[in-house]
Amino acid sequence: MQIQDLPFPDPGAPDARSGPRFLWWLFRNQLSGQLKSLAWGLLHFASVASLPFCVGVAVQAAVDRSGGRLALAGGLMALACAGNAIGDTFLHRAAVTNWITAAARVQQLLARKAAALGSALTRRVAAGEVVAVSTGDVEKIGWFVEALSRFTAAAVTIVLVCVGLVVYQPALGAVVAVGLPVLAIAVLPLLPRATRRADVQREKAGRATELASDTVAGLRVLRGIGGEELFLDRYRRASQEVRHAAVRSARMWALIAAIQVLLPGILLITVVWYGIHLAREGRIAVGELVTVYSSVMVLTYPLRHFEEIAMAYSFSRPSAKRASRVLSLERATDTTGSRGAENPSGDLYDPATGLLAPAGRLTAVVCGDPDAAGRLAERLGGHASEQGTPVLLGGVPLDELPLDSARRAVLVQDKDPVLLSGTLRELLDVPASGAVDPRDALDAAQCGDVLAALVQGSVDAADPMDARITERGRSLSGGQRQRLALARSLVTDPEVLVLDEPTSAVDSHTEARIAQGVRELRARRTTVVFTSSPLLLDRADRVVFLHDGTVAAVGDHRALVRAEPRYRAVVTRETEDEAARAEVPDEDGVLREDEVLHRLEQLEEIEETA
């Protein structure tokens, strides 16, 4: 796999049982790139390690006044330099390719998992952790994966050089062969402590990222209540904790680096002292001493890769653990589906609650528990967070459809929809049937004032469709964002549209016009609206009241208000005392409905004004 071939046609099924298993899975899935990096690494390190032998031959040739051997040494040195240059160039190229392809694979896996889980992802994993995994953690994982082949090449080179020195000059070679492994393992006792400190730093950094993400997302609300300074102080304290943890971690790595410098220096001094002693006794030649001395000097370069791989693993292990935790999450239902791709149509029915939404009609659902309403909305879209009886669309279980088919058939708009940055035209450029014009959807969602606000806030946008929307639509009010999201859902024109509290942030007059606009635009299409707004309920063809997770009553809004006290309490926000007074019979034994009728008259006045 080359960089120009990205993204992967299929990133594969990761082994997400643990962080180390995930790292090993990544390594195995780019084995060809790792072998290529290993080959170029061996050429590079072998060329570097051969330079001392060339220098030793040249020095000995000069001592012996041998022009032929001096010329041979020069030729060998030129060949080693060429191999060094070529190997280093292509090693860097292969290493960067491995890094980028590993990071790209992880990002594709995360994107695929986010698409499969949908809104359930942020309920099971903090949004800040997902952001941390898809940004900083991806780079650290890629770093270890690509560093592994370079480390292997360095380790193989060190072993070969030690064997070569023992054969070339047994006395000094034995000293080097014993000393280099000691250098390599000398820092091992410090690695667990360094790893723990790195883990603490990563954990604190992750919490600080989550806190920053939540603070920025809620900055408008925080400013409204004067709480931004409180949260900023919390982030400052979290940042200071990250800084202190980073300093503690850096001190340990600095100590490891110092040992990696000190011990090779001691080995070098030992080799020189012992080599001079052997030279005085005539047991080795000057060229052999120079060769061994130069080899020890050069081998400090590949030795640094032992420190790098230890650091890369300590940093990537917690990152891989977080990534595997996200990638191990599964949907409650299968994303492939046991059926082929279908486009079912008909009534939408949930056997678990008894909810029935007839085809081609506007059904309003009233549920006193907003969380339960949100879970039911997800079930109706085939996004159930837990196993259960599947929802049926035209008699076809949504859980048995491939995920793409289920999402084309049923679209669920969450109560907190997200607007992505870009132009309004790009926002409304979504997979759609083509039957609904974007401007008709904007009119039905009553977005006239939103378009005016967008044009006013954009410098070069004469056409409202070219006006830019800031990140998450933060320059707009909650009601304006809600209406734009509704327009986007209407443009898609799905077979079934499920709206969860689509007008909770909209005033009553606008809400009445939206109710009429949605009803007209979605004529002959199935629409389910979770709401407790009387204006929307009065426009519905059918109202379903859920109590304790099952259908308690079905009818039209006004009849349910008069006949069902529990429904009336949810819709009119009756207190317990008001409900008790409404249920006390008068002198003729008839229930008093004064307050209920008064509320209905108020609603009728609002509708007439709208």
Coordinates of C-alpha atoms in Angstrom, one line a residue:
M1 CA 0.0 0.0 0.0
Q2 CA 1.4 3.4 -1.1
I3 CA 0.3 6.8 0.1
Q4 CA -1.3 7.6 -3.3
D5 CA -3.5 4.5 -2.9
L6 CA -5.2 5.8 0.3
P7 CA -7.8 5.5 1.6
F8 CA -8.0 1.8 2.0
P9 CA -10.8 0.0 0.1
D10 CA -11.4 -2.0 3.2
P11 CA -9.3 -1.2 6.4
G12 CA -10.1 -4.7 7.7
A13 CA -11.5 -6.0 11.0
P14 CA -9.2 -5.0 13.8
D15 CA -8.2 -7.1 16.8
A16 CA -9.5 -4.7 19.5
R17 CA -9.2 -7.1 22.5
S18 CA -6.3 -5.0 23.9
G19 CA -3.9 -2.3 23.0
P20 CA -0.9 -4.6 22.3
R21 CA -3.0 -6.9 20.2
F22 CA -4.3 -3.9 18.2
L23 CA -0.7 -2.7 17.6
W24 CA 0.3 -6.2 16.5
W25 CA -2.7 -6.4 14.1
L26 CA -1.6 -3.1 12.5
F27 CA 1.9 -4.4 12.1
R28 CA 0.7 -7.6 10.4
N29 CA -1.6 -5.7 8.1
Q30 CA 1.2 -3.7 6.5
L31 CA 3.8 -6.5 6.5
S32 CA 5.1 -5.8 3.0
G33 CA 5.8 -2.2 4.0
Q34 CA 7.5 -3.3 7.2
L35 CA 9.7 -5.8 5.3
K36 CA 10.6 -3.1 2.8
S37 CA 11.5 -0.8 5.6
L38 CA 13.6 -3.5 7.3
A39 CA 15.5 -4.2 4.0
W40 CA 16.4 -0.5 3.5
G41 CA 17.2 -0.2 7.2
L42 CA 19.6 -3.2 7.0
L43 CA 21.3 -1.6 4.0
H44 CA 21.6 1.8 5.8
F45 CA 22.9 0.4 9.2
A46 CA 25.2 -2.1 7.5
S47 CA 26.7 0.6 5.4
V48 CA 27.2 2.8 8.5
A49 CA 28.8 -0.1 10.4
S50 CA 31.1 -1.0 7.6
L51 CA 32.8 2.4 7.6
P52 CA 35.0 1.6 10.7
F53 CA 36.3 -1.5 8.9
C54 CA 37.2 0.6 5.8
V55 CA 38.9 3.2 8.0
G56 CA 40.9 0.4 9.8
V57 CA 42.0 -1.1 6.5
A58 CA 43.1 2.3 5.2
V59 CA 45.1 3.1 8.4
Q60 CA 46.8 -0.3 8.3
A61 CA 47.5 0.2 4.6
A62 CA 49.1 3.5 5.3
V63 CA 51.2 2.0 8.2
D64 CA 52.3 -0.8 5.9
R65 CA 52.9 1.6 2.9
S66 CA 50.6 -0.5 0.7
G67 CA 49.1 1.6 -2.1
G68 CA 46.9 -1.3 -3.4
R69 CA 45.2 -1.9 -0.1
L70 CA 44.8 1.9 0.4
A71 CA 43.0 2.1 -3.0
L72 CA 40.9 -0.9 -2.1
A73 CA 40.0 0.8 1.3
G74 CA 39.0 4.0 -0.6
G75 CA 36.8 2.0 -3.0
L76 CA 35.1 0.2 -0.1
M77 CA 34.5 3.4 1.7
A78 CA 32.9 5.0 -1.4
L79 CA 30.7 2.0 -1.7
A80 CA 29.7 2.1 2.0
C81 CA 28.9 5.9 1.7
A82 CA 26.7 5.2 -1.4
G83 CA 24.9 2.4 0.4
N84 CA 24.5 4.7 3.4
A85 CA 22.9 7.5 1.3
I86 CA 20.6 5.2 -0.6
G87 CA 19.6 3.2 2.4
D88 CA 18.9 6.2 4.5
T89 CA 16.9 7.9 1.8
F90 CA 14.6 4.9 1.1
L91 CA 14.4 3.9 4.8
H92 CA 13.0 7.4 5.5
R93 CA 10.6 7.1 2.6
A94 CA 9.4 3.6 3.7
A95 CA 9.1 4.6 7.4
V96 CA 7.0 7.7 6.6
T97 CA 4.8 5.6 4.3
N98 CA 4.3 3.0 7.1
W99 CA 3.5 5.8 9.6
I100 CA 1.0 7.5 7.4
T101 CA -0.7 4.2 6.2
A102 CA -1.0 3.0 9.8
A103 CA -2.5 6.3 10.9
A104 CA -4.8 6.4 7.9
R105 CA -6.0 2.8 8.7
V106 CA -6.8 3.7 12.3
Q107 CA -8.7 6.8 11.2
Q108 CA -10.7 4.9 8.7
L109 CA -11.6 2.3 11.4
L110 CA -12.6 5.0 13.7
A111 CA -14.7 6.7 11.1
R112 CA -16.4 3.4 10.1
K113 CA -17.1 2.7 13.8
A114 CA -18.6 6.2 14.3
A115 CA -20.8 5.8 11.2
A116 CA -22.0 2.4 12.5
L117 CA -22.7 3.4 16.0
G118 CA -24.2 6.8 15.2
S119 CA -25.4 8.9 18.2
A120 CA -24.8 5.9 20.5
L121 CA -21.0 6.4 20.3
T122 CA -20.9 9.6 22.4
R123 CA -23.3 8.0 25.0
R124 CA -20.8 5.1 25.5
V125 CA -17.6 7.0 25.1
A126 CA -16.9 10.6 26.0
A127 CA -16.7 12.9 23.0
G128 CA -13.4 14.3 24.1
E129 CA -11.9 10.8 24.2
V130 CA -13.1 10.2 20.6
V131 CA -11.4 13.4 19.5
A132 CA -8.2 12.5 21.4
V133 CA -8.1 9.1 19.8
S134 CA -8.7 10.4 16.2
T135 CA -6.0 13.1 16.5
G136 CA -3.1 12.7 18.8
D137 CA -3.4 9.0 19.5
V138 CA -3.4 8.1 15.8
E139 CA 0.0 9.7 15.4
K140 CA 1.5 7.9 18.4
I141 CA 0.2 4.6 17.2
G142 CA 1.7 5.2 13.7
W143 CA 5.0 6.2 15.3
F144 CA 5.4 2.8 17.1
V145 CA 4.3 0.8 14.1
E146 CA 6.8 2.4 11.8
A147 CA 9.6 2.5 14.4
L148 CA 9.4 -1.3 14.9
S149 CA 11.0 -2.2 11.6
R150 CA 13.8 0.4 12.1
F151 CA 14.5 -1.0 15.5
T152 CA 14.7 -4.5 14.1
A153 CA 17.2 -3.4 11.5
A154 CA 19.3 -1.7 14.2
A155 CA 19.2 -4.7 16.5
V156 CA 20.2 -7.1 13.6
T157 CA 23.1 -4.8 12.7
I158 CA 24.4 -4.6 16.2
V159 CA 24.4 -8.4 16.5
L160 CA 26.2 -8.8 13.2
V161 CA 28.8 -6.2 14.1
C162 CA 29.5 -7.9 17.4
V163 CA 29.9 -11.2 15.7
G164 CA 32.2 -9.6 13.1
L165 CA 34.3 -7.9 15.8
V166 CA 34.8 -11.2 17.7
V167 CA 35.9 -12.9 14.5
Y168 CA 38.1 -9.9 13.4
Q169 CA 39.7 -9.2 16.8
P170 CA 38.7 -11.7 19.5
A171 CA 40.3 -9.9 22.4
L172 CA 38.6 -6.5 21.9
G173 CA 35.6 -8.0 20.1
A174 CA 34.7 -10.0 23.2
V175 CA 34.7 -6.7 25.3
V176 CA 32.4 -5.1 22.8
A177 CA 30.1 -8.1 22.4
V178 CA 29.6 -8.2 26.2
G179 CA 29.3 -4.4 26.7
L180 CA 26.8 -3.6 23.9
P181 CA 24.0 -5.9 25.3
V182 CA 24.6 -4.4 28.7
L183 CA 24.1 -1.0 27.2
A184 CA 20.9 -2.1 25.5
I185 CA 19.3 -3.5 28.6
A186 CA 20.7 -1.0 31.2
V187 CA 17.6 1.2 30.9
L188 CA 15.1 -1.6 31.2
P189 CA 14.6 -1.2 34.9
L190 CA 13.6 2.5 34.3
L191 CA 11.1 1.8 31.6
P192 CA 8.2 0.7 33.8
R193 CA 8.4 3.9 35.8
A194 CA 8.8 6.0 32.6
T195 CA 5.8 4.2 31.1
R196 CA 3.6 4.8 34.2
R197 CA 4.5 8.5 34.1
A198 CA 3.7 8.7 30.4
D199 CA 0.4 7.0 31.1
V200 CA -0.5 9.5 33.8
Q201 CA 0.4 12.3 31.4
R202 CA -1.8 10.9 28.6
E203 CA -4.7 10.4 31.1
K204 CA -4.5 13.9 32.4
A205 CA -4.2 15.3 28.8
G206 CA -7.2 13.3 27.8
R207 CA -9.3 14.7 30.6
A208 CA -8.1 18.2 29.8
T209 CA -9.1 17.7 26.2
E210 CA -12.6 16.5 27.2
L211 CA -13.0 19.5 29.5
A212 CA -11.9 21.9 26.8
S213 CA -14.2 20.3 24.3
D214 CA -17.2 20.5 26.6
T215 CA -16.4 24.1 27.6
V216 CA -16.1 25.3 24.0
A217 CA -19.3 23.5 23.1
G218 CA -21.2 25.1 25.9
L219 CA -19.6 28.5 25.8
R220 CA -22.7 30.3 24.8
V221 CA -24.7 28.9 27.7
L222 CA -21.8 29.5 30.1
R223 CA -21.6 33.2 29.1
G224 CA -25.3 33.5 29.6
I225 CA -25.1 32.4 33.2
G226 CA -21.7 34.0 33.8
G227 CA -20.0 30.7 34.3
E228 CA -17.2 30.9 31.7
E229 CA -14.6 32.0 34.2
L230 CA -15.4 29.1 36.5
F231 CA -14.9 26.6 33.7
L232 CA -11.8 28.4 32.4
D233 CA -10.3 28.1 35.8
R234 CA -11.0 24.4 35.8
Y235 CA -9.3 24.1 32.4
R236 CA -6.3 26.1 33.7
R237 CA -5.9 23.7 36.7
A238 CA -6.3 20.7 34.3
S239 CA -3.6 22.2 32.0
Q240 CA -1.2 22.7 35.0
E241 CA -1.7 19.1 36.0
V242 CA -0.9 18.1 32.5
R243 CA 2.2 20.3 32.5
H244 CA 3.5 18.9 35.8
A245 CA 2.8 15.3 34.6
A246 CA 4.7 16.1 31.4
V247 CA 7.7 17.5 33.3
R248 CA 7.8 14.4 35.5
S249 CA 7.7 12.2 32.4
A250 CA 10.3 14.2 30.6
R251 CA 12.7 14.0 33.6
M252 CA 12.5 10.2 33.5
W253 CA 13.2 10.1 29.7
A254 CA 16.0 12.6 30.2
L255 CA 17.6 10.2 32.7
I256 CA 17.2 7.3 30.2
A257 CA 18.8 9.5 27.5
A258 CA 21.7 10.4 29.8
I259 CA 22.4 6.8 30.6
Q260 CA 22.3 6.0 26.9
V261 CA 25.1 8.6 26.5
L262 CA 27.1 7.8 29.6
L263 CA 27.4 4.0 29.3
P264 CA 28.6 4.0 25.6
G265 CA 31.2 6.6 26.7
I266 CA 32.4 4.2 29.5
L267 CA 32.5 1.3 27.0
L268 CA 34.5 3.5 24.6
I269 CA 37.0 4.4 27.3
T270 CA 37.3 0.7 28.2
V271 CA 37.9 -0.3 24.7
V272 CA 40.6 2.4 24.1
W273 CA 42.4 1.6 27.4
Y274 CA 42.4 -2.2 26.8
G275 CA 43.3 -1.8 23.1
I276 CA 46.3 0.4 23.9
H277 CA 47.4 -2.2 26.4
L278 CA 47.1 -4.9 23.7
A279 CA 48.9 -2.8 21.1
R280 CA 51.8 -2.2 23.5
E281 CA 52.1 -6.0 23.9
G282 CA 52.0 -6.4 20.1
R283 CA 48.8 -8.5 20.2
I284 CA 46.9 -6.2 17.8
A285 CA 47.8 -3.9 15.0
V286 CA 47.1 -0.2 14.9
G287 CA 44.5 -0.7 12.2
E288 CA 42.6 -3.2 14.2
L289 CA 42.5 -0.9 17.2
V290 CA 41.2 1.9 15.0
T291 CA 38.6 -0.5 13.5
V292 CA 37.2 -1.6 16.9
Y293 CA 37.3 2.0 18.3
S294 CA 35.4 3.3 15.3
S295 CA 32.9 0.5 15.5
V296 CA 32.0 1.3 19.1
M297 CA 31.7 5.0 18.1
V298 CA 29.4 4.2 15.2
L299 CA 27.2 1.7 17.1
T300 CA 26.0 4.4 19.4
Y301 CA 23.8 5.5 16.5
P302 CA 21.8 2.2 16.1
L303 CA 21.7 1.9 19.9
R304 CA 19.6 5.1 20.1
H305 CA 16.8 3.1 18.4
F306 CA 16.5 1.0 21.6
E307 CA 15.5 4.1 23.5
E308 CA 13.2 5.2 20.7
I309 CA 11.3 2.0 20.5
A310 CA 10.9 2.0 24.3
M311 CA 9.6 5.6 24.2
A312 CA 7.4 4.9 21.2
Y313 CA 5.8 1.9 22.9
S314 CA 5.2 3.6 26.2
F315 CA 3.5 6.5 24.4
S316 CA 1.5 4.3 21.9
R317 CA 0.3 1.7 24.3
P318 CA -2.2 3.9 26.1
S319 CA -3.2 5.4 22.8
A320 CA -3.8 1.9 21.3
K321 CA -5.7 1.0 24.5
R322 CA -8.1 3.9 24.0
A323 CA -8.4 3.2 20.3
S324 CA -9.2 -0.5 20.9
R325 CA -11.8 0.5 23.5
V326 CA -13.6 2.6 20.9
L327 CA -13.2 0.0 18.1
S328 CA -14.4 -2.8 20.4
L329 CA -17.9 -1.1 20.7
E330 CA -20.6 -2.9 18.8
R331 CA -24.1 -2.1 17.7
A332 CA -26.9 -4.0 19.4
T333 CA -27.9 -5.1 15.9
D334 CA -25.9 -6.4 13.0
T335 CA -24.8 -3.8 10.4
T336 CA -24.7 -6.3 7.5
G337 CA -28.2 -7.6 7.8
S338 CA -29.5 -11.1 7.0
R339 CA -31.6 -9.8 4.0
G340 CA -30.4 -8.2 0.8
A341 CA -30.7 -4.5 0.1
E342 CA -34.4 -3.6 0.1
N343 CA -36.5 -0.5 0.0
P344 CA -39.4 -1.5 2.3
S345 CA -42.5 0.7 2.7
G346 CA -45.7 0.5 4.7
D347 CA -46.7 0.9 8.3
L348 CA -44.0 1.4 10.9
Y349 CA -44.6 -0.8 13.9
D350 CA -42.7 -1.3 17.2
P351 CA -43.8 -4.6 18.9
A352 CA -42.1 -3.7 22.1
T353 CA -44.3 -0.7 22.8
G354 CA -47.2 -1.3 20.5
L355 CA -46.6 1.9 18.6
L356 CA -48.0 1.9 15.1
A357 CA -47.3 4.7 12.6
P358 CA -49.6 4.2 9.6
A359 CA -48.0 4.7 6.2
G360 CA -48.5 8.2 4.6
R361 CA -49.7 9.8 7.8
L362 CA -48.3 12.2 10.4
T363 CA -48.2 10.4 13.8
A364 CA -47.3 12.3 17.0
V365 CA -45.9 10.4 20.0
V366 CA -46.2 11.8 23.5
C367 CA -43.9 10.3 26.2
G368 CA -43.4 11.8 29.6
D369 CA -39.8 10.6 29.8
P370 CA -37.6 12.5 27.3
D371 CA -34.8 9.8 27.6
A372 CA -37.2 7.0 26.9
A373 CA -38.5 9.0 23.9
G374 CA -35.0 9.4 22.5
R375 CA -34.3 5.6 22.9
L376 CA -37.6 4.8 21.1
A377 CA -36.7 7.2 18.3
E378 CA -33.4 5.4 17.8
R379 CA -35.2 2.0 17.8
L380 CA -37.6 3.2 15.1
G381 CA -34.6 4.1 13.0
G382 CA -32.9 0.7 13.5
H383 CA -30.3 2.1 15.9
A384 CA -31.3 0.3 19.0
S385 CA -28.7 0.5 21.8
E386 CA -29.6 -3.0 23.1
Q387 CA -30.9 -6.2 21.8
G388 CA -34.7 -6.5 21.6
T389 CA -37.7 -7.1 19.4
P390 CA -37.0 -5.4 16.0
V391 CA -39.1 -2.6 14.6
L392 CA -41.1 -3.6 11.5
L393 CA -41.4 -1.4 8.4
G394 CA -44.0 -2.9 6.1
G395 CA -43.6 -6.2 7.9
V396 CA -39.8 -6.2 7.3
P397 CA -37.6 -6.2 10.5
L398 CA -35.2 -3.2 10.2
D399 CA -32.6 -5.2 12.1
E400 CA -32.4 -7.7 9.2
L401 CA -31.7 -5.0 6.6
P402 CA -28.2 -3.8 5.8
L403 CA -27.4 -0.6 7.7
D404 CA -27.4 1.5 4.5
S405 CA -30.8 0.2 3.5
A406 CA -32.3 0.8 6.9
R407 CA -31.0 4.4 7.0
R408 CA -32.4 5.1 3.5
A409 CA -35.8 3.9 4.6
V410 CA -35.9 5.6 8.0
L411 CA -34.2 8.9 8.9
V412 CA -34.0 9.9 12.6
Q413 CA -33.4 13.5 13.5
D414 CA -32.0 13.7 17.1
K415 CA -33.2 16.3 19.5
D416 CA -29.7 17.9 19.4
P417 CA -28.8 17.8 15.7
V418 CA -25.4 19.0 14.6
L419 CA -24.7 21.5 11.8
L420 CA -21.4 21.1 10.1
S421 CA -19.4 24.2 9.0
G422 CA -19.7 25.2 5.3
T423 CA -22.2 26.9 3.1
L424 CA -25.9 26.4 3.4
R425 CA -25.8 24.8 0.0
E426 CA -23.3 22.2 1.3
L427 CA -25.4 21.7 4.4
L428 CA -28.4 20.7 2.3
D429 CA -26.3 18.7 -0.2
V430 CA -27.3 15.3 1.4
P431 CA -28.4 12.0 0.0
A432 CA -32.0 12.6 -1.1
S433 CA -34.8 11.4 -3.3
G434 CA -34.7 14.6 -5.3
A435 CA -38.4 15.1 -4.9
V436 CA -38.1 18.0 -2.4
D437 CA -36.5 21.2 -3.5
P438 CA -34.1 22.7 -0.8
R439 CA -35.9 26.0 -0.9
D440 CA -39.3 24.3 -0.3
A441 CA -37.8 22.6 2.7
L442 CA -36.4 25.9 4.0
D443 CA -39.9 27.4 3.6
A444 CA -41.6 24.5 5.4
A445 CA -39.1 24.8 8.3
Q446 CA -39.7 28.6 8.5
C447 CA -36.1 29.5 7.8
G448 CA -36.7 33.0 6.3
D449 CA -35.1 34.9 9.2
V450 CA -32.3 32.3 9.3
L451 CA -31.4 33.0 5.7
A452 CA -31.4 36.8 6.4
A453 CA -29.1 36.3 9.4
L454 CA -26.7 34.2 7.3
V455 CA -26.5 36.7 4.5
Q456 CA -25.9 39.5 6.9
G457 CA -23.1 37.6 8.6
S458 CA -21.4 36.7 5.3
V459 CA -19.5 39.3 3.4
D460 CA -19.6 38.0 -0.2
A461 CA -22.9 36.0 -0.1
A462 CA -25.5 37.5 -2.3
D463 CA -27.4 34.2 -2.5
P464 CA -28.4 32.8 0.9
M465 CA -27.4 29.4 -0.3
D466 CA -23.8 30.5 -0.5
A467 CA -23.8 32.0 3.0
R468 CA -21.4 30.2 5.4
I469 CA -22.4 28.4 8.6
T470 CA -19.9 28.5 11.3
E471 CA -18.8 25.4 13.2
R472 CA -21.9 23.7 14.7
G473 CA -23.8 26.9 13.8
R474 CA -22.6 28.7 16.9
S475 CA -23.4 32.1 15.4
L476 CA -27.1 31.1 15.2
S477 CA -29.6 30.8 18.0
G478 CA -30.9 27.4 19.2
G479 CA -34.1 27.8 17.3
Q480 CA -32.4 28.8 14.1
R481 CA -30.1 25.8 14.3
Q482 CA -33.1 23.5 14.9
R483 CA -35.0 24.8 11.9
L484 CA -32.0 24.4 9.6
A485 CA -31.6 20.8 10.8
L486 CA -35.3 20.2 10.2
A487 CA -34.9 21.6 6.6
R488 CA -32.0 19.3 6.0
S489 CA -34.1 16.3 7.1
L490 CA -37.0 17.4 4.9
V491 CA -34.7 17.6 1.9
T492 CA -33.7 13.9 2.2
D493 CA -37.4 12.9 1.8
P494 CA -37.1 9.4 3.3
E495 CA -39.8 6.9 3.4
V496 CA -40.2 7.4 7.1
L497 CA -39.0 10.5 8.9
V498 CA -38.7 10.4 12.7
L499 CA -38.3 13.8 14.4
D500 CA -37.4 14.0 18.1
E501 CA -38.6 17.3 19.6
P502 CA -38.0 19.3 16.3
T503 CA -39.4 22.6 17.6
S504 CA -38.4 22.6 21.3
A505 CA -36.4 25.9 20.9
V506 CA -39.0 27.7 18.6
D507 CA -41.6 30.2 19.7
S508 CA -45.3 29.3 19.5
H509 CA -46.2 31.3 16.4
T510 CA -43.3 29.9 14.4
E511 CA -44.0 26.4 15.7
A512 CA -47.6 26.6 14.4
R513 CA -46.4 27.5 10.9
I514 CA -43.7 24.8 11.0
A515 CA -46.4 22.2 11.9
Q516 CA -48.4 23.2 8.9
G517 CA -45.4 23.3 6.6
V518 CA -44.2 19.8 7.6
R519 CA -47.7 18.4 7.3
E520 CA -48.0 19.8 3.7
L521 CA -44.5 18.9 2.6
R522 CA -44.7 15.4 4.0
A523 CA -48.1 14.6 2.6
R524 CA -48.4 10.9 1.6
R525 CA -45.1 10.2 3.5
T526 CA -44.8 8.6 6.9
T527 CA -43.8 11.0 9.6
V528 CA -43.3 10.4 13.3
V529 CA -42.9 13.3 15.7
F530 CA -41.9 12.9 19.3
T531 CA -43.3 16.0 21.0
S532 CA -45.4 17.4 23.8
S533 CA -46.3 20.6 22.0
P534 CA -50.1 21.1 21.6
L535 CA -49.5 23.0 18.4
L536 CA -47.8 20.0 16.7
L537 CA -50.1 17.5 18.3
D538 CA -53.2 19.3 17.0
R539 CA -51.9 19.0 13.5
A540 CA -51.2 15.3 13.7
D541 CA -53.4 12.7 12.0
R542 CA -52.9 10.4 14.9
V543 CA -51.6 10.9 18.4
V544 CA -50.1 8.0 20.5
F545 CA -49.6 8.4 24.2
L546 CA -46.9 6.2 25.8
H547 CA -46.9 5.4 29.5
D548 CA -44.4 3.1 31.3
G549 CA -43.0 2.1 27.9
T550 CA -46.2 0.9 26.3
V551 CA -49.1 2.5 24.3
A552 CA -51.6 3.8 26.8
A553 CA -54.0 5.7 24.5
V554 CA -54.5 6.5 20.8
G555 CA -56.6 9.2 19.2
D556 CA -56.6 12.8 18.2
H557 CA -55.2 15.5 20.4
R558 CA -58.4 17.2 21.7
A559 CA -60.1 14.0 22.5
L560 CA -57.1 12.7 24.5
V561 CA -56.9 16.0 26.4
R562 CA -60.5 15.5 27.5
A563 CA -60.4 11.8 28.1
E564 CA -56.9 10.9 29.3
P565 CA -55.7 12.6 32.5
R566 CA -52.1 11.3 32.2
Y567 CA -51.9 12.6 28.7
R568 CA -53.3 16.0 29.7
A569 CA -50.8 16.2 32.6
V570 CA -47.9 15.8 30.1
V571 CA -49.2 18.1 27.4
T572 CA -50.6 21.0 29.5
R573 CA -47.9 20.7 32.2
E574 CA -50.6 20.3 34.9
T575 CA -49.4 20.1 38.5
E576 CA -50.7 17.4 40.7
D577 CA -53.1 19.8 42.5
E578 CA -54.5 21.0 39.2
A579 CA -55.0 17.5 38.0
A580 CA -56.8 16.6 41.3
R581 CA -59.1 19.7 41.0
A582 CA -59.9 18.8 37.3
E583 CA -61.0 15.3 38.3
V584 CA -63.3 16.4 41.2
P585 CA -67.0 16.0 40.0
D586 CA -69.4 18.9 40.3
E587 CA -73.0 18.8 41.6
D588 CA -74.2 16.9 38.6
G589 CA -71.4 14.4 38.8
V590 CA -69.6 15.7 35.7
L591 CA -65.9 16.2 35.8
R592 CA -64.9 19.9 35.7
E593 CA -62.9 20.8 32.6
D594 CA -62.6 24.6 33.1
E595 CA -58.9 24.7 33.0
V596 CA -58.5 22.3 30.2
L597 CA -61.0 24.2 28.0
H598 CA -59.3 27.4 28.9
R599 CA -55.9 26.1 27.7
L600 CA -57.5 24.9 24.4
E601 CA -59.0 28.3 23.8
Q602 CA -55.5 29.8 24.3
L603 CA -54.0 27.4 21.8
E604 CA -56.7 28.2 19.3
E605 CA -55.9 31.9 19.6
I606 CA -52.2 31.2 19.0
E607 CA -53.1 29.2 15.9
E608 CA -55.4 31.9 14.5
T609 CA -52.7 34.5 15.1
A610 CA -50.1 32.3 13.3

